[in-house]
Short mmCIF file of C-alpha atoms in Angstrom, two decimals:
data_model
loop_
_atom_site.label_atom_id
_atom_site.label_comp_id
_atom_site.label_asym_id
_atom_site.label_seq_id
_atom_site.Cartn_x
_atom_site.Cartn_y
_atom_site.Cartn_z
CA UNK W 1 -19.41 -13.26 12.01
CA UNK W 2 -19.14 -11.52 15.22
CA UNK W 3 -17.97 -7.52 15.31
CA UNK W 4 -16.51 -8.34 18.85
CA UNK W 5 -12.51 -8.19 17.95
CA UNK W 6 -12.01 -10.22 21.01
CA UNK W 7 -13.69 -13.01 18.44
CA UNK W 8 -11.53 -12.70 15.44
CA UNK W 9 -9.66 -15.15 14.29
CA UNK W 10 -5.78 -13.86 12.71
CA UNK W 11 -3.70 -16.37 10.84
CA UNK W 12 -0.31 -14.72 10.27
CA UNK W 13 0.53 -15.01 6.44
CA UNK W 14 4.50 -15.08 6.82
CA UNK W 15 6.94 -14.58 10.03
CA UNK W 16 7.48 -10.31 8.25
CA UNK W 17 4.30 -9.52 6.66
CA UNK W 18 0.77 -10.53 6.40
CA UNK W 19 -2.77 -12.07 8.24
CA UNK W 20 -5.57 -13.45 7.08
CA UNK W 21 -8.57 -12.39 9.55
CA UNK W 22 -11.92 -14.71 9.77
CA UNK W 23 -14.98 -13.84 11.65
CA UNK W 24 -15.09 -9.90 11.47
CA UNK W 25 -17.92 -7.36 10.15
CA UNK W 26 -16.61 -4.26 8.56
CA UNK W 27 -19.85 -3.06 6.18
CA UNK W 28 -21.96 -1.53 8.90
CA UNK W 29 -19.86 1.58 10.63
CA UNK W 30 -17.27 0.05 13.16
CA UNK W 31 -16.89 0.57 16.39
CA UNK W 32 -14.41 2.35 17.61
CA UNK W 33 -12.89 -0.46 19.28
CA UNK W 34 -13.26 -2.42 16.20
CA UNK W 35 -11.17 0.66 14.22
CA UNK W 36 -8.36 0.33 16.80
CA UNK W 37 -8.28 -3.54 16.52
CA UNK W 38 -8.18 -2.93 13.00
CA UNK W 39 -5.12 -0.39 13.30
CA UNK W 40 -3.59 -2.75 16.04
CA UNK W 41 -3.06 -5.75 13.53
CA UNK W 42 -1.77 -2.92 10.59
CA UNK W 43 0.74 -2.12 13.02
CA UNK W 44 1.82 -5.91 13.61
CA UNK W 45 1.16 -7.34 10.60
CA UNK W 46 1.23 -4.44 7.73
CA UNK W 47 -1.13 -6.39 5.48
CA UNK W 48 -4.32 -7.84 6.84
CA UNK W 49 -6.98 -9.42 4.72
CA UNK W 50 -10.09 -9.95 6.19
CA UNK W 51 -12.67 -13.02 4.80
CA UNK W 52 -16.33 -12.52 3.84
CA UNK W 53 -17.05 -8.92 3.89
CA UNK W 54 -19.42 -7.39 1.26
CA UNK W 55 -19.20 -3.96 0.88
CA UNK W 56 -20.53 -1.48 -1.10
CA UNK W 57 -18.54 1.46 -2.94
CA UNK W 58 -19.90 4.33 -0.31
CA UNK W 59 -18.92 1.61 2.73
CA UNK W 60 -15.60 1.16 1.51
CA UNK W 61 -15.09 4.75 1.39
CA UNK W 62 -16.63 5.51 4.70
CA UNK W 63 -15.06 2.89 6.55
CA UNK W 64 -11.23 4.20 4.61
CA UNK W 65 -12.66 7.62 6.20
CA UNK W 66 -12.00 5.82 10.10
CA UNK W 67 -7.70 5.69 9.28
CA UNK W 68 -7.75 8.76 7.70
CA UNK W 69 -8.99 11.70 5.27
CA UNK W 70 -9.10 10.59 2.01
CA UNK W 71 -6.92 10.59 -1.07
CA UNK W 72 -9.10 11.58 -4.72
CA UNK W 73 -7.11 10.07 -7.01
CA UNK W 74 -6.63 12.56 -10.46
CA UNK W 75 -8.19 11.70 -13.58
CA UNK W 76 -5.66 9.97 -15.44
CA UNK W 77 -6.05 7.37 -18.27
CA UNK W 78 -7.01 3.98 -17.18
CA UNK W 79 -8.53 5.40 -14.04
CA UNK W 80 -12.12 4.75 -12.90
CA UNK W 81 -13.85 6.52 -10.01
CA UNK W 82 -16.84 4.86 -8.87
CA UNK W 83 -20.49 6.28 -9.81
CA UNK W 84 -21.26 8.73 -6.75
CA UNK W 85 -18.20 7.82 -5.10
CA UNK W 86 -15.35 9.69 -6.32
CA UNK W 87 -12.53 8.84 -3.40
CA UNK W 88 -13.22 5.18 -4.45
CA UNK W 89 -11.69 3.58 -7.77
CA UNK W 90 -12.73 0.75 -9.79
CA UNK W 91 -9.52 -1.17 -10.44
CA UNK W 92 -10.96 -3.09 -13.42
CA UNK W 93 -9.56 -5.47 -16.36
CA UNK W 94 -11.93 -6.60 -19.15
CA UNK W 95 -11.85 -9.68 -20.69
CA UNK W 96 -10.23 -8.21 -23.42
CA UNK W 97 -7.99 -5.89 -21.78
CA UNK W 98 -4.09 -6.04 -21.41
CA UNK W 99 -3.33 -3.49 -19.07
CA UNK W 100 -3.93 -3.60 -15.24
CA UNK W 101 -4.57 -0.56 -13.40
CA UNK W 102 -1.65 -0.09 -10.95
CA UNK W 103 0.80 -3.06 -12.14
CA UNK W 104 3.89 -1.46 -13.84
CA UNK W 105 6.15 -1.85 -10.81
CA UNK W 106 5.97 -2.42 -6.73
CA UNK W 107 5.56 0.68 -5.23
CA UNK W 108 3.64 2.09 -2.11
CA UNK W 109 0.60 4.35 -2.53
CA UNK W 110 0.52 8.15 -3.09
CA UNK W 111 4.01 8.68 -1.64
CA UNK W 112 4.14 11.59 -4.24
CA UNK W 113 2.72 14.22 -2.43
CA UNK W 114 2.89 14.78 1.79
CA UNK W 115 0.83 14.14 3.95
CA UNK W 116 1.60 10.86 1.61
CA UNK W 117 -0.57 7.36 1.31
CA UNK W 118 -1.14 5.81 4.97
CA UNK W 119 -4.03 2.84 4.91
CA UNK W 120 -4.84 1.77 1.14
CA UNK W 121 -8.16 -0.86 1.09
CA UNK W 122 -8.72 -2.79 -1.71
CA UNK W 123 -11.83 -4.96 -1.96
CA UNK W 124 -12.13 -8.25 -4.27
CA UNK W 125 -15.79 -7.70 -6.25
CA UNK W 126 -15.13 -10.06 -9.27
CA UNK W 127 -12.21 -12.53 -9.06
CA UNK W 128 -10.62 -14.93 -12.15
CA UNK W 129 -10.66 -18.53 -11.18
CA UNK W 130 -6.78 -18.19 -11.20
CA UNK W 131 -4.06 -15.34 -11.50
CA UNK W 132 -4.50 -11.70 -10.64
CA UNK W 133 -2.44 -12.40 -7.05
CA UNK W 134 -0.71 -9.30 -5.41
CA UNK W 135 2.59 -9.59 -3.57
CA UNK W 136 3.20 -7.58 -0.67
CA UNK W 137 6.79 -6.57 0.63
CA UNK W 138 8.13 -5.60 4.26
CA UNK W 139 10.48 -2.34 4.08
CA UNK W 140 11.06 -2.99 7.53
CA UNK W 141 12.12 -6.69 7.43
CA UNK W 142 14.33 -5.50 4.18
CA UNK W 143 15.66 -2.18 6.36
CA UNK W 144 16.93 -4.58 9.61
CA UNK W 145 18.15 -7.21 7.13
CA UNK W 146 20.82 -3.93 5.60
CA UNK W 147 24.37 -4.07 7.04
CA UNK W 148 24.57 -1.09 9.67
CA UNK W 149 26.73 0.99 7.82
CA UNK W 150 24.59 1.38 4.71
CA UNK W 151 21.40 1.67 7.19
CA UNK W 152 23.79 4.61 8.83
CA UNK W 153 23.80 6.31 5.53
CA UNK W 154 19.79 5.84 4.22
CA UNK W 155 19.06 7.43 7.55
CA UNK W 156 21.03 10.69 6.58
CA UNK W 157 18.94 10.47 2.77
CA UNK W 158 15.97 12.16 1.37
CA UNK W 159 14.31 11.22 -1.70
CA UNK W 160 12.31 12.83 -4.16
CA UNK W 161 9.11 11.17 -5.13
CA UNK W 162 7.00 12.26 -8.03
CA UNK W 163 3.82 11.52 -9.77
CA UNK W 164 4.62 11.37 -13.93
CA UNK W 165 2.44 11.79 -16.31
CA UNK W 166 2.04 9.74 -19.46
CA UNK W 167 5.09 11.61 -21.28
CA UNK W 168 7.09 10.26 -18.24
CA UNK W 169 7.48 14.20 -16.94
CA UNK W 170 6.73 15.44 -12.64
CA UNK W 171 2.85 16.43 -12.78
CA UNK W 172 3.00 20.09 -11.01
CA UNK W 173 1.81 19.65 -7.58
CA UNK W 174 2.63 15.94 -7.21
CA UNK W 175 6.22 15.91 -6.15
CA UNK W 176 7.12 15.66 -2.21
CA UNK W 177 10.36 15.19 -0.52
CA UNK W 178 10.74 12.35 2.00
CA UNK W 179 12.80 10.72 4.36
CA UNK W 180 14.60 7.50 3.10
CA UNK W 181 14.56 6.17 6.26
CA UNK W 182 10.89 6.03 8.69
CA UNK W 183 10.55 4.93 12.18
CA UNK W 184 7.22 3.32 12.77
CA UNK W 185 5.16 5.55 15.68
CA UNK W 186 3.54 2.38 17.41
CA UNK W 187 6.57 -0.37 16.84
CA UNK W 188 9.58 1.44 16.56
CA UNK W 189 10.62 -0.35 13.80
CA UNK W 190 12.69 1.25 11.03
CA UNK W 191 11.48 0.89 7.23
CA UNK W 192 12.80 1.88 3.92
CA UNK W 193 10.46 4.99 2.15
CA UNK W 194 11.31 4.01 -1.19
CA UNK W 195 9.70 2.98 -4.45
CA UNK W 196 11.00 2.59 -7.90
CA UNK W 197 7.19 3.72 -9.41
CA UNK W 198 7.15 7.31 -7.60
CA UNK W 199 11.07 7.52 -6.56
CA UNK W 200 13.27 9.67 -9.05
CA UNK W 201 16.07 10.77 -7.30
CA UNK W 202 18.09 11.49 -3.54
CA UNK W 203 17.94 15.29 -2.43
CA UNK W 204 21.07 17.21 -3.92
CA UNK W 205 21.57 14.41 -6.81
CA UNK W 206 21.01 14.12 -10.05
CA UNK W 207 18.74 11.03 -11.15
CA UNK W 208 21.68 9.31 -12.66
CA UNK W 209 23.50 9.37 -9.57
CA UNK W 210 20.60 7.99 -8.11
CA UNK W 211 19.72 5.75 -9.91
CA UNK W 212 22.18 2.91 -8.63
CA UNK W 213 20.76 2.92 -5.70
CA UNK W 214 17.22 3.36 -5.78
CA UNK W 215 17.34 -0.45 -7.73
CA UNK W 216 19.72 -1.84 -5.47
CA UNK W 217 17.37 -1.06 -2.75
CA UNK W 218 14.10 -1.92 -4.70
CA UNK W 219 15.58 -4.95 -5.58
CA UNK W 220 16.54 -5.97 -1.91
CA UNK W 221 13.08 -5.00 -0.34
CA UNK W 222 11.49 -7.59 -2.90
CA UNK W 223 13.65 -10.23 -1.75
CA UNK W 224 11.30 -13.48 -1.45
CA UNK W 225 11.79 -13.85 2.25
CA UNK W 226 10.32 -10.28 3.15
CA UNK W 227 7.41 -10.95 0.78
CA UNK W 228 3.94 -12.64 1.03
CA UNK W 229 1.89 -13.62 -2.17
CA UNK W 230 -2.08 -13.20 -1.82
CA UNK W 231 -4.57 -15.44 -3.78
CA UNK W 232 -7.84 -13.34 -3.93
CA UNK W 233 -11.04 -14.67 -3.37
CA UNK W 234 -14.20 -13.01 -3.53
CA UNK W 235 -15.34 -10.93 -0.65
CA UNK W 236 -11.52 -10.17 0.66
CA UNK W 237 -10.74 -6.60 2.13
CA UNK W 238 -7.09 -6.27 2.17
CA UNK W 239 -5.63 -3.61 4.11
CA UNK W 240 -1.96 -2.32 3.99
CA UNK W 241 0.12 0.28 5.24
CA UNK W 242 1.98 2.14 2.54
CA UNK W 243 4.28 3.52 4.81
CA UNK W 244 6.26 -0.01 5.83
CA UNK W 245 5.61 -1.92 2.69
CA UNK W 246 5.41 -1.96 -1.05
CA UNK W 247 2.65 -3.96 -3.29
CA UNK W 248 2.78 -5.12 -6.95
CA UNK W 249 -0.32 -6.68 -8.87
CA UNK W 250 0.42 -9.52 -11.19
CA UNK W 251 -1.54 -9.36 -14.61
CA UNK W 252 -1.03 -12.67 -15.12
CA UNK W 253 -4.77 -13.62 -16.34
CA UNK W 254 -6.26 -13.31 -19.49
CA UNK W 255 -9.86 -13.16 -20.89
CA UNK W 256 -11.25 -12.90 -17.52
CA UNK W 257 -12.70 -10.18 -15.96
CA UNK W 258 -11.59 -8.78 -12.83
CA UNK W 259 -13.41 -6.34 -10.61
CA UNK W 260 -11.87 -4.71 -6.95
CA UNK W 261 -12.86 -1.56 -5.44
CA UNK W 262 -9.95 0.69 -3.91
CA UNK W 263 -9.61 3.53 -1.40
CA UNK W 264 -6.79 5.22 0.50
CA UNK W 265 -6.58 7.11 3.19
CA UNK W 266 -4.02 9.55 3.98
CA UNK W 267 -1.48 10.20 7.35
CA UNK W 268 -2.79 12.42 9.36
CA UNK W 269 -0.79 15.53 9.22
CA UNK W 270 -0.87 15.99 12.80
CA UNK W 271 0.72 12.55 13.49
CA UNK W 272 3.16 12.24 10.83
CA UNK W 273 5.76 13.78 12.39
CA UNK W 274 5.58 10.72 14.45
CA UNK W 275 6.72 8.47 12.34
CA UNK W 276 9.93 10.23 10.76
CA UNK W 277 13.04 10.20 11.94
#
């Protein structure tokens, strides 16, 4: 594998979303022109998944710490920091485990508190011979695809988007306000910022009044054409930006055990301005 970016090889997933990417290095500490090749195919293709890395849990976190400073997820039930490595979680099913870390609905990461989620990795450790595939979604293929007189009205919308605990009520501290509507700093390109997991309501309206819409517009985004399906192997690093698309996890597989490492890194509250409005 060469670390010269100029060597990489990118296969583009789908014609909205997605790349596979052959014949990188990302374990030792990049380069910095291998972090802005990195950031260059985010902003092109959202999701890139990069073959044959091996990485430990302290790599993954210091190569998340390149896009951004990072997000230490709460202690919640279900949730697994790794040993020594706090800002990195174990997303891990048992063999005899039902539920899957993360899998309840698509949604976008950390978009519950602002400066919200910006690069989330998520690193493939132990793989089932078959199932466990996550779906990725395009807001902005779903936004452009919106006649312009709804996309004239989402742009005038913000939404509130909580963290809820296990009784289903806002967790103090986790609730941000957010523009319905984000232009993307580097592309231009307009996206939906909206996710049925986190998203409970527009500003100045009750939930039920909200509530309409928020599905109607979680159900378009997940339309099959602005979607890509990934089939993990072993030694994948998938990258995506949770500002321009949404991800679900399929827990599909059972009696197998399943083993990824995860990290996020946050916007960069000095450049997020950038990318509003």
């Amino acid at each position: 594998m060469s670390p010269n970016p100029e060597a990489w090889q990118v296969e583009p997933l789908t014609p909205h979303i997605g790349a596979l990417v052959s014949g990188a290095r990302l374990s030792g500490d990049p380069t910095p022109e291998e972090v802005a090749a990195v950031c260059a195919l985010m902003d092109r293709h959202l999701v890139c998944v990069f073959t044959d890395q091996a990485l430990t849990a302290a790599q993954l976190r210091d190569l998340t710490a390149h896009f951004g400073p990072l997000f230490l997820h709460r202690q919640d039930e279900g949730v697994l920091h790794a040993e020594g490595v706090p800002e990195v979680l174990e997303m891990r099913k048992k063999p005899d485990g039902a539920r899957l870390f993360g899998g309840s609905d698509w949604h976008a990461d950390v978009t519950f508190q602002d400066p919200a989620g910006y690069l989330s990795l998520l690193h493939a450790l132990v793989i089932p011979p078959l199932g466990g595939d996550t779906c990725f979604a395009s807001t902005i293929a779903a936004f452009s695809a919106l006649s312009s007189a709804l996309q004239d009205q989402l742009r005038r919308l913000r939404a509130v988007h909580s963290y809820r605990g296990p009784g289903g009520a806002e967790e103090p501290g986790l609730t941000a306000l957010h523009p319905v509507v984000r232009r993307h700093p580097v592309t231009q390109h307009e996206g939906l910022y909206i996710n049925r997991m986190f998203t409970t309501r527009f500003e100045e309206m009750s939930e039920a009044e909200s509530q309409p819409l928020i599905h109607f517009l979680a159900d378009h985004m997940t339309r099959m054409e602005f979607t890509c399906r990934l089939r993990w192997r072993e030694g994948y690093l998938a990258l995506w930006d949770n500002r321009f698309s949404l991800h679900y996890p399929i827990n599909d597989f059972t009696g197998q055990h399943r083993l990824l490492l995860r990290c996020t890194a946050l916007e960069d509250a000095s450049l997020e301005q950038l990318s509003r409005g």
